[in-house]
Short mmCIF file of C-alpha atoms in Angstrom, two decimals:
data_model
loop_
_atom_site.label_atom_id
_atom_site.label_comp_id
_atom_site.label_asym_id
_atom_site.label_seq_id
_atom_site.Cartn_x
_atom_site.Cartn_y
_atom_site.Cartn_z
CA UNK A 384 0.00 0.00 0.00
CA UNK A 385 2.82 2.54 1.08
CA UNK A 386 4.10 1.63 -2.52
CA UNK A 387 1.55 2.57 -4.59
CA UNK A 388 1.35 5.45 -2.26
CA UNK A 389 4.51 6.36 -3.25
CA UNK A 390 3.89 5.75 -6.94
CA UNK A 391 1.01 8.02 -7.19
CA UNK A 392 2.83 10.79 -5.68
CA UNK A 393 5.74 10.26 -8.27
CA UNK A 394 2.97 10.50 -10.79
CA UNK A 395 1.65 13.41 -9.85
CA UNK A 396 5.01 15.00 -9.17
CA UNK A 397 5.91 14.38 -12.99
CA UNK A 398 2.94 15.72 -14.34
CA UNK A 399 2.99 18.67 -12.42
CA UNK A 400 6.78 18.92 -13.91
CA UNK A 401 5.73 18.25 -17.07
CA UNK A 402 2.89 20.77 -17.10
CA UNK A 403 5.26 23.31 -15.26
CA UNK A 404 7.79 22.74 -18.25
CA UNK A 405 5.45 22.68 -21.24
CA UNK A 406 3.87 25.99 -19.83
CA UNK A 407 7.31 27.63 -19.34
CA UNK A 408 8.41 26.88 -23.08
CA UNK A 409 4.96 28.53 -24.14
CA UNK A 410 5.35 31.52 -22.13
CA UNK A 411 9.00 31.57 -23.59
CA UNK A 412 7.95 31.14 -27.04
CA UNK A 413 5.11 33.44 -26.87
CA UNK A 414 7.63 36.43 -24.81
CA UNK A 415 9.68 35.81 -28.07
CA UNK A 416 7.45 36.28 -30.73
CA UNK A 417 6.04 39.43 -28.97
CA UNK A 418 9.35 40.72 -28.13
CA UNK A 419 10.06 41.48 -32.29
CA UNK A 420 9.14 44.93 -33.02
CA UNK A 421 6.70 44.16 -35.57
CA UNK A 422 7.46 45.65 -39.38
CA UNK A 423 5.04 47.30 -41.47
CA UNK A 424 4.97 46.83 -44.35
CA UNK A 425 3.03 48.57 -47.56
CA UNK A 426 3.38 46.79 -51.14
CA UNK A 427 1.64 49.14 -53.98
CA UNK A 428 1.64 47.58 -58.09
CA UNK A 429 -0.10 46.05 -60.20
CA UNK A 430 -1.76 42.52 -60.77
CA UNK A 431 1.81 41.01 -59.50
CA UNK A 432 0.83 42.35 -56.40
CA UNK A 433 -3.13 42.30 -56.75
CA UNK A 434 -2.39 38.28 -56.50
CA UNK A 435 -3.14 35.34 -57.91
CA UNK A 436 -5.54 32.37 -57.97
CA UNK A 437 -8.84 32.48 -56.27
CA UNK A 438 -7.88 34.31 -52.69
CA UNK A 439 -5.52 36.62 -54.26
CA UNK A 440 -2.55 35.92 -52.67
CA UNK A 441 1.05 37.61 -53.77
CA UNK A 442 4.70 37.89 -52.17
CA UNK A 443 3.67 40.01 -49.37
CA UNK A 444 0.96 37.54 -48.32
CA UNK A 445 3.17 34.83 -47.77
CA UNK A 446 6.42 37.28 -46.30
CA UNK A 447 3.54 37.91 -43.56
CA UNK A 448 2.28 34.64 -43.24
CA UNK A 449 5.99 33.24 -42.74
CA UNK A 450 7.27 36.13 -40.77
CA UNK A 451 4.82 37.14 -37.83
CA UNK A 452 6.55 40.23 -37.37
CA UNK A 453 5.41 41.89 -40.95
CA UNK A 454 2.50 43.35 -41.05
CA UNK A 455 1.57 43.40 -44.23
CA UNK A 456 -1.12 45.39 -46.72
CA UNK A 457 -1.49 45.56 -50.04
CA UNK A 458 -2.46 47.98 -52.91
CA UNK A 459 -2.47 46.33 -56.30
CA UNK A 460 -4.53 47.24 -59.08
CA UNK A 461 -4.12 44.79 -62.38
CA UNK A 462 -3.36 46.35 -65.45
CA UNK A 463 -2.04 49.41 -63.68
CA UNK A 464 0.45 51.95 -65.16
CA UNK A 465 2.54 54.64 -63.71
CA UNK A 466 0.02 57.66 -64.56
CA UNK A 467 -2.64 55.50 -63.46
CA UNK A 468 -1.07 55.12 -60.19
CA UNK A 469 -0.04 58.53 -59.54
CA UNK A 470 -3.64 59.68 -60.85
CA UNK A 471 -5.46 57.47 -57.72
CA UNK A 472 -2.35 58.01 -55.09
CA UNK A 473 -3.79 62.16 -55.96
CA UNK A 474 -7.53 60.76 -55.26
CA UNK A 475 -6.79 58.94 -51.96
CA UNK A 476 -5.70 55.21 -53.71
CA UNK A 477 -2.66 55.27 -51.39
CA UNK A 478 -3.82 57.18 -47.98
CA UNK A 479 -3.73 54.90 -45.10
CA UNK A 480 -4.15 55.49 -41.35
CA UNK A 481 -1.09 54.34 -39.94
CA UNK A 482 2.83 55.09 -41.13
CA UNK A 483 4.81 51.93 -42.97
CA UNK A 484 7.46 51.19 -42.06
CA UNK A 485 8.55 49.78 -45.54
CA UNK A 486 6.83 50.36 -48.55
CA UNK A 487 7.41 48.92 -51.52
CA UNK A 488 6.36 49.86 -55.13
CA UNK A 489 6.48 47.00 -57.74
CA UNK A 490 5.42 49.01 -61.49
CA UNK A 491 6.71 49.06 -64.52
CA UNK A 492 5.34 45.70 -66.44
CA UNK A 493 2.54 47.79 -67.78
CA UNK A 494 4.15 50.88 -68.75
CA UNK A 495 6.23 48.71 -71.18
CA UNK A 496 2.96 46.41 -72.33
CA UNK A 497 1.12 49.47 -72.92
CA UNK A 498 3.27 50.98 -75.16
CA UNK A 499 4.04 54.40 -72.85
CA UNK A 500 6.55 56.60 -74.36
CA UNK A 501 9.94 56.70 -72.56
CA UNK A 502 9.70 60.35 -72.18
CA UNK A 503 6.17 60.33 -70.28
CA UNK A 504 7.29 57.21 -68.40
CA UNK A 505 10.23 59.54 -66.87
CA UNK A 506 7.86 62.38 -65.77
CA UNK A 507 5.31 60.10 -64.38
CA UNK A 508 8.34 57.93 -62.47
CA UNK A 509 9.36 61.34 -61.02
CA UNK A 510 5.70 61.85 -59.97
CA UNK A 511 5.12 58.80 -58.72
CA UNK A 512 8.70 59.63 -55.97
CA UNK A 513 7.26 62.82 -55.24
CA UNK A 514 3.74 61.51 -53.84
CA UNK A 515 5.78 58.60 -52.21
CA UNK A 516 8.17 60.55 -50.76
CA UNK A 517 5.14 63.22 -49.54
CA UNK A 518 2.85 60.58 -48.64
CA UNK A 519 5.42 58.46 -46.50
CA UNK A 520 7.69 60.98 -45.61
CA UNK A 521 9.20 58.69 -42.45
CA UNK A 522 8.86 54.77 -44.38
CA UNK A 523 11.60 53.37 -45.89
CA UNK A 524 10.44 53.57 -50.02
CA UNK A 525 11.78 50.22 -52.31
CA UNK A 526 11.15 50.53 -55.64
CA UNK A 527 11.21 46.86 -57.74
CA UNK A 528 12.01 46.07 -61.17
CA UNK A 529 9.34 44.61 -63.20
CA UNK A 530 10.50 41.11 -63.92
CA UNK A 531 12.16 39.41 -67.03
CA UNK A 532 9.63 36.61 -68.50
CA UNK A 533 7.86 35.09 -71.50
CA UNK A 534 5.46 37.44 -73.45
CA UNK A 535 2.35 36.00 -73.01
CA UNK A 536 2.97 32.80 -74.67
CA UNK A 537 5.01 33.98 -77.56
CA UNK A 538 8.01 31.57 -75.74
CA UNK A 539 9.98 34.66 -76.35
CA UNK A 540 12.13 35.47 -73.64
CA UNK A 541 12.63 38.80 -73.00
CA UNK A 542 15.91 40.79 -72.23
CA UNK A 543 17.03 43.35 -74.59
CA UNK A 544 16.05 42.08 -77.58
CA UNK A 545 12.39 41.85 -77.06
CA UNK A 546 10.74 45.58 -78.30
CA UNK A 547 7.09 46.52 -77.78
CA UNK A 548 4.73 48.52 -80.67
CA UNK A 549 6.69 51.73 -79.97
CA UNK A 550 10.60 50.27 -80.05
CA UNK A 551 11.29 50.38 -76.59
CA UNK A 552 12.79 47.51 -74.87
CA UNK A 553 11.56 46.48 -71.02
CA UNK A 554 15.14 47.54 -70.32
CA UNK A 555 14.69 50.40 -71.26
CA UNK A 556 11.88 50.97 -68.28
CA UNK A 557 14.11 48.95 -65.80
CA UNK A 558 16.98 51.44 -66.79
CA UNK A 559 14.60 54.48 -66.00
CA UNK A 560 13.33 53.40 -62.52
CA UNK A 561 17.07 52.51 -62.02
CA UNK A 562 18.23 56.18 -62.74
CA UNK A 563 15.21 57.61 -61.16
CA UNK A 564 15.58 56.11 -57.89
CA UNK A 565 19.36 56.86 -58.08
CA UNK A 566 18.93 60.73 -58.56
CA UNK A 567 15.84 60.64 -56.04
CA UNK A 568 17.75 58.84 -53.08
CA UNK A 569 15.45 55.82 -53.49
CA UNK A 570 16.29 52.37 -53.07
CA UNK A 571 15.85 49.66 -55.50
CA UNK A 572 15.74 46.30 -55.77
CA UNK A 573 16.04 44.74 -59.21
CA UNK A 574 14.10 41.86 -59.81
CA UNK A 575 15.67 40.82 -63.42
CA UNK A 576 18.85 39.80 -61.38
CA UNK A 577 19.58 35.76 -62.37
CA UNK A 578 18.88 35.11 -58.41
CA UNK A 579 15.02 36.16 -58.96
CA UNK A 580 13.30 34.89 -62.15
CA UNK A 581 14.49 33.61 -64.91
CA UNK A 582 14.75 31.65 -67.97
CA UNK A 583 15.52 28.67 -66.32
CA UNK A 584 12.65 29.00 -63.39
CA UNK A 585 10.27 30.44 -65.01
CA UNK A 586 8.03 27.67 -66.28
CA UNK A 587 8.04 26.47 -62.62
CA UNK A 588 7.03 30.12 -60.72
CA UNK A 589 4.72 31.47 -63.42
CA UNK A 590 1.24 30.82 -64.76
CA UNK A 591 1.74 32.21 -67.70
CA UNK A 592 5.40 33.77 -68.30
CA UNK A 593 4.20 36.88 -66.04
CA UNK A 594 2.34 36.38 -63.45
CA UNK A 595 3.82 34.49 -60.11
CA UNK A 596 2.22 31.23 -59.35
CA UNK A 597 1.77 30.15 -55.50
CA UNK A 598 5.32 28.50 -55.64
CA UNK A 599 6.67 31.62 -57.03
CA UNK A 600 5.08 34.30 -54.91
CA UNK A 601 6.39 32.07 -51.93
CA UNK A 602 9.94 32.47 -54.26
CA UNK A 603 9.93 36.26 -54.57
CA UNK A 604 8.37 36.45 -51.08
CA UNK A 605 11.85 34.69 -49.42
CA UNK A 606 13.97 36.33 -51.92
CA UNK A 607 12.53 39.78 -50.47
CA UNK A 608 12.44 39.01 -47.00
CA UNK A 609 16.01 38.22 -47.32
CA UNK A 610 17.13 41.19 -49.20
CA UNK A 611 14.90 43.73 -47.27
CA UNK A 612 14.82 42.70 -43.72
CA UNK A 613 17.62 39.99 -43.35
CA UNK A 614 20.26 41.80 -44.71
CA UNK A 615 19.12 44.89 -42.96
CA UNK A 616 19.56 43.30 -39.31
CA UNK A 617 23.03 42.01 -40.38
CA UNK A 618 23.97 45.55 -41.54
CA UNK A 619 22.84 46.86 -38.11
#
């Protein structure tokens, strides 16, 4: 009798350890997740970043979902130039009621699609930095290349070579965000760099040559976290 006395306190004893520990590593877990200073974080484009499939979901979905310290929001409008864009950040498209901490700003594809003259393009590129620059005068502002890919099933891939109805080149638009946000003081991140997408990933990360798939968008979404935040806290 004194034995299985003795048993049942040893029992409890353990479970009461083993509750003790479990709820220790929980408080420990959660104190570390709250502990990051959470990140917001604003992405503004065009159907790349209005999403894809049925829930609409795009890089800055998934850098949330993996990261719980980005708080993410989206503005993405498909089809969307660079005038269009600076036309509805001037009618309230872009006002929000808190301050980002990052915003980035993924154009471009369009501009080249739709045949905009190079010369417009500039002005509206040096628009489009003023209202950022006004609009989130304390956020950190990324501008993002427009990314190399097929044209639309034409199996064409595009670099320099590729011209749209006007004889510009998507370089050509790359280039001009890339001087832009040079003489404006704004960073930039460009996507047609061999570590993003291209010719030899694309079947696998696009739908269609363009747009991001799931797998991609959780691609571009790593490849962003990594360049934006990761590299940032090693800097610091």
């Amino acid at each position: 009798m004194e034995l299985e006395k003795r048993k049942i306190v040893v029992t409890v004893v353990m479970i009461a350890l083993a509750v003790f520990v479990l709820g220790a590593i929980i408080y420990c877990c959660t104190t570390l997740k709250n502990s990051k200073k959470t990140i917001t974080w604003l992405a503004v484009g065009d159907s790349i970043t209005w999403g894809e499939g049925y829930y609409r979901k795009c890089y800055i979905d998934f850098i949330s979902k993996n990261h719980y310290e980005v708080k993410a929001d989206k503005k993405g409008v498909p089809g969307m130039y660079t005038a269009q864009l600076v036309l509805y950040a001037n009618n309230g498209f872009l006002d929000t009621d808190y301050s980002p901490d990052i915003v980035t700003v993924l154009m471009g594809t369009n501009d080249f699609g739709c045949d905009v003259p190079l010369s417009q393009y500039m002005g509206d590129l040096e628009d489009l930095v003023e209202i950022m620059k006004t609009k989130f005068p304390d956020s950190r502002i990324i501008f993002l290349t427009p990314l190399y890919r097929d044209y639309f099933g034409e199996k064409k891939y595009i670099l320099s070579k590729k011209v749209n109805n006007i004889g510009y080149t998507l370089d050509d638009y790359i280039n001009m965000i890339k001087a832009k946000s040079k003489e404006k003081g704004i960073e930039v991140i460009d996507l047609t760099e061999d570590e993003y997408f291209n010719k030899d990933n694309l079947k696998e990360y696009t739908i269609d040559g363009l747009h991001p798939n799931t797998k991609g968008n959780i691609f571009l979404a790593d490849k962003l976290y990594e360049a934006i935040i990761t590299s940032e806290k090693r800097e610091t």
